[in-house]
Amino acid sequence: MLSFSSLTLRFGASGCRSGRRTVATVVSGNKTSQLVRQRLKKEVEKMRTQFPGFRPGLVVLQVGDRDDSNLYISMKLKAAAEIGINANHIRLPRTATEDEVMQSIVSVNENPSVHGLIVQLPLDSVHRMDTERVTNAVSPHKDVDGLTSINAGKLSRGDLADCYIPCTPNGCMELISQTGVSVAGKHAVVIGRSKIVGAPMHDLLLWNHATVTNCHSKTQDLPQQVRLHLNKTPSQVGRADILVVGAGKAEMVRGEWVKEGAVVIDCGINHIPDETKANGKRVVGDVHYPSANQRAGFITPVPGGVGPMTVAMLMENTVQSAWRFLKRNQAGRWNISYTKLTPQNLQPSNATISQSCRPKAISRLVREVGLFSEEAEPYGGFRAKVSPAVLQRLREQPDGKYVVVTGITPGPEGEGRTTTTLGLAQALGAHLNINCLACIPQHTHIYCSGTRGLAVGGGYSQVFPIEEVCLQLSGESQAVRAASELVVQAVQSRLLAEAAQSQQTLFERLVPLKNGQRIFSQSQINRLKKVGIEKSDPATLTAEDILQFVDLDIDPQINLESLSKAVSSELIAILALSRGPQDMEDRLARMVVTTSRRGTAITTDQLDISRVLSVLLRQAAKPNLMQTLEGSPVLLHNSVMSDMAHSCSSVLADQIALKLVGPQGIVVTDAGGSADIGLEKFLNIKCRRAGLQPDVVVMVATVAGLRMHGGGAKSPASLENGCRHLRKQVENVRAFGLPVVVAVNVFSRDTAAELELVCSQAMLAGAADAMPCSHWAEGGAGALALGQAVQRAAETPHQLNFLYDLEAPIVEKIRTLAQKLYGAEDVQLQPEAQQKVALFTELGLASLPVCMVKTPLSLSHDPERKGVPSGFILPIRDIEASLGAGYLSPLVATPTATLHAPPGNACLYDNDL
């Protein structure tokens, strides 16, 4: 049924005399396009109501600055703004190369906020351009011009519902529909065979069930052919009722060619001389309008006919593309595929399991999690470095839920904290269909060869390929080692230079002549300001100024081997806590690496090496993207041992993950240690500095670990006694104000009664939920109940409470942690530690957080004291300052412990090609 507006458009200009049509009905593209725009505007409003914050996006890519192209683009941008489409214009200069154009197209293709991409033709470049290659580079999903070979091929096959129809032919069909003439069963002639109009118009009419003849510039006796096809007798092929002209020749089709009563669609835009016009010319179509108007039943004017419809249908395709995007992505869901595991009852080794699975190509995983190709640098086929630039692109995107995994104080076999992190991520992603990204510390090959496991999960909850993740993933260890060696060499070199050279010679070496001029670096200007010299021209320095500038007076008693270890540890901590390249460079500049004879701190900035350190570490500062056995994404980044510093995943990795998963997603991150030290540092240092807010804490425990804390005997009483340790660690988490879910990592030797006892004790201690988990043996399916419990707990109201105020005295911070988390009666500072407290307070460093350095094998300072020690005094033998990392490290005095034999072969023996 035709609308009233359609009837007006069809018959508003017609006239009849004695039953004979005297003039064709004018089919106005202006009016029809306005109707289309109004409809699209309502669609966009509906879209934004259903999906708050969403808006269709369109990009017009132009090369050069042609006036005609600028006019067309301004029309498109105006129409988009009227409808509510977010349209952007990218203009490349005429000097742009084809590769630069292709890079721009790839960037737009990967941008999920853009749903339509138009490459404005012609490409006005001083370089030769392959237009076909450029247009085919546009993603078929965003080809709202309908010009790619894929969309053209689908149209030629009749797959109209699965392609984008070129805008001009689509507009022509809309105008034909406004006449009320049914295309089905009619005969049509299309003059012209261009890829933009003629060829797709032929296909469109054909698949709308018309009988179509296509004429073009090589058709012999074209006027005769047109007359033959438009005036055939019923005994021949039949009568043609529709004429679409896109020949590009002014007023080529004359009125006598047109069958009386035919529908004439004129796609041409030409300029012919006209002295009556101010510019000396006027716009006409390919049809001679005055004569054709006397014979046609319906005709489109030029201008005001097909032209406005082309823009309208471009907007139609863009809105259609946005709807398709929403359907594909399910309103923020990743379009990700997962691998279905088939676990074996007699489980093979970790290496055998890893090598039996086939990982996804990293380029595919990058697309699945919403990264652009320019934001991920592949290292081989299954791993990639992720650029911090993604945070800037997604800065307006709300964060997902933040789940942190910790554990009880581990036994010799470990508790499976990393395995649980990965199993939970698989359960949430592959089984509960939630955007989920796991973040775990990246361990060196030394830690991947221990008795506890591979440090990257195990069984059917591991990162793989196992050989790539364990054996020097992407060169981070080498980068840290190189940076550490550079610091040592810089200190050693400066020591020798100060001892062997005069101040003037050293000054000339530090500020060498370049093109006949000496220029200070920024670090050197900072050094001058620090010693009170407000000068920036080396030539203006006096002899006294030079002495103050060059004389660091490094203490020659420095232990270079100890320096190397300390620098390596702090470099890793800086990488873990940095929020981006600039933050890393600032932290490196603050890093104290040695002292002068007078005890004054000397930083990398004073040695003028902070910037080169940032260059050495630029790749190490980027998280590594890999996958689990089930295809869930994992970010690996940074680690040090938990008894030395915080050993959780990096701030940068977690921040990137929280943006990528989106507001409905979940990030599962590893705290890097038990609740008393790993989680405490995670919250009091990492989260405080980065502004991160966890939603749930998962506490991992094992029956064997709790039995060890209960005395070690294989009896119910020993396990029940060991659960006191679990209750203490749950209380430690609750002290931070966060909900805790206990995951009991199941071993085949565990009984149902033992598992039930542990879960019930966890609930009595205040856990939100507790359940046994078999993710090691079953993958994500074994952590399904844990995933559901985490979802529920994440919705409970909570507020993170830090255990101490940063402005509290240093000793008070240490005492708070010792009493509240470890169960100590008090702390005792040895003389050296007392001196450091006084020194750091005087230097204004008392407001830094504290990073306790103590054994991870006990709540106390004595690794032999298991369970829940009490009544002890925590001895502090020294305090170190890590100004680059931004914390003070109290060193807990630990009694010499007897080394225990490992329970079995180290996992380094369980590997093969």
mmCIF file of N, CA and C in Angstrom, residues 553 555 594-602 839 843:
data_model
loop_
_atom_site.group_PDB
_atom_site.id
_atom_site.type_symbol
_atom_site.label_atom_id
_atom_site.label_comp_id
_atom_site.label_asym_id
_atom_site.label_seq_id
_atom_site.Cartn_x
_atom_site.Cartn_y
_atom_site.Cartn_z
ATOM 1 N N ASP A 553 81.094 12.843 43.208
ATOM 2 C CA ASP A 553 81.842 12.309 44.362
ATOM 3 C C ASP A 553 81.274 10.960 44.799
ATOM 4 N N ASP A 555 80.791 7.308 46.037
ATOM 5 C CA ASP A 555 81.497 6.523 47.046
ATOM 6 C C ASP A 555 82.196 5.336 46.370
ATOM 7 N N THR A 594 73.160 4.962 43.597
ATOM 8 C CA THR A 594 74.335 4.948 44.468
ATOM 9 C C THR A 594 74.321 6.207 45.333
ATOM 10 N N THR A 595 75.375 6.399 46.120
ATOM 11 C CA THR A 595 75.480 7.582 46.981
ATOM 12 C C THR A 595 76.877 8.182 46.844
ATOM 13 N N SER A 596 76.987 9.421 47.282
ATOM 14 C CA SER A 596 78.296 10.087 47.305
ATOM 15 C C SER A 596 79.020 9.732 48.601
ATOM 16 N N ARG A 597 80.252 10.190 48.726
ATOM 17 C CA ARG A 597 81.014 9.961 49.960
ATOM 18 C C ARG A 597 80.303 10.591 51.162
ATOM 19 N N ARG A 598 79.552 11.662 50.888
ATOM 20 C CA ARG A 598 78.854 12.369 51.968
ATOM 21 C C ARG A 598 77.493 11.738 52.275
ATOM 22 N N GLY A 599 77.143 10.680 51.530
ATOM 23 C CA GLY A 599 75.868 10.011 51.760
ATOM 24 C C GLY A 599 74.711 10.583 50.974
ATOM 25 N N THR A 600 74.983 11.480 50.015
ATOM 26 C CA THR A 600 73.936 12.078 49.197
ATOM 27 C C THR A 600 73.494 11.088 48.115
ATOM 28 N N ALA A 601 72.200 10.979 47.912
ATOM 29 C CA ALA A 601 71.667 10.062 46.902
ATOM 30 C C ALA A 601 72.024 10.550 45.499
ATOM 31 N N ILE A 602 72.373 9.606 44.621
ATOM 32 C CA ILE A 602 72.683 9.903 43.213
ATOM 33 C C ILE A 602 71.726 9.113 42.347
ATOM 34 N N LEU A 839 66.364 9.109 58.829
ATOM 35 C CA LEU A 839 66.854 9.714 57.587
ATOM 36 C C LEU A 839 65.717 9.943 56.597
ATOM 37 N N LEU A 843 64.189 13.418 55.024
ATOM 38 C CA LEU A 843 64.194 13.677 53.576
ATOM 39 C C LEU A 843 62.795 13.823 52.990
#
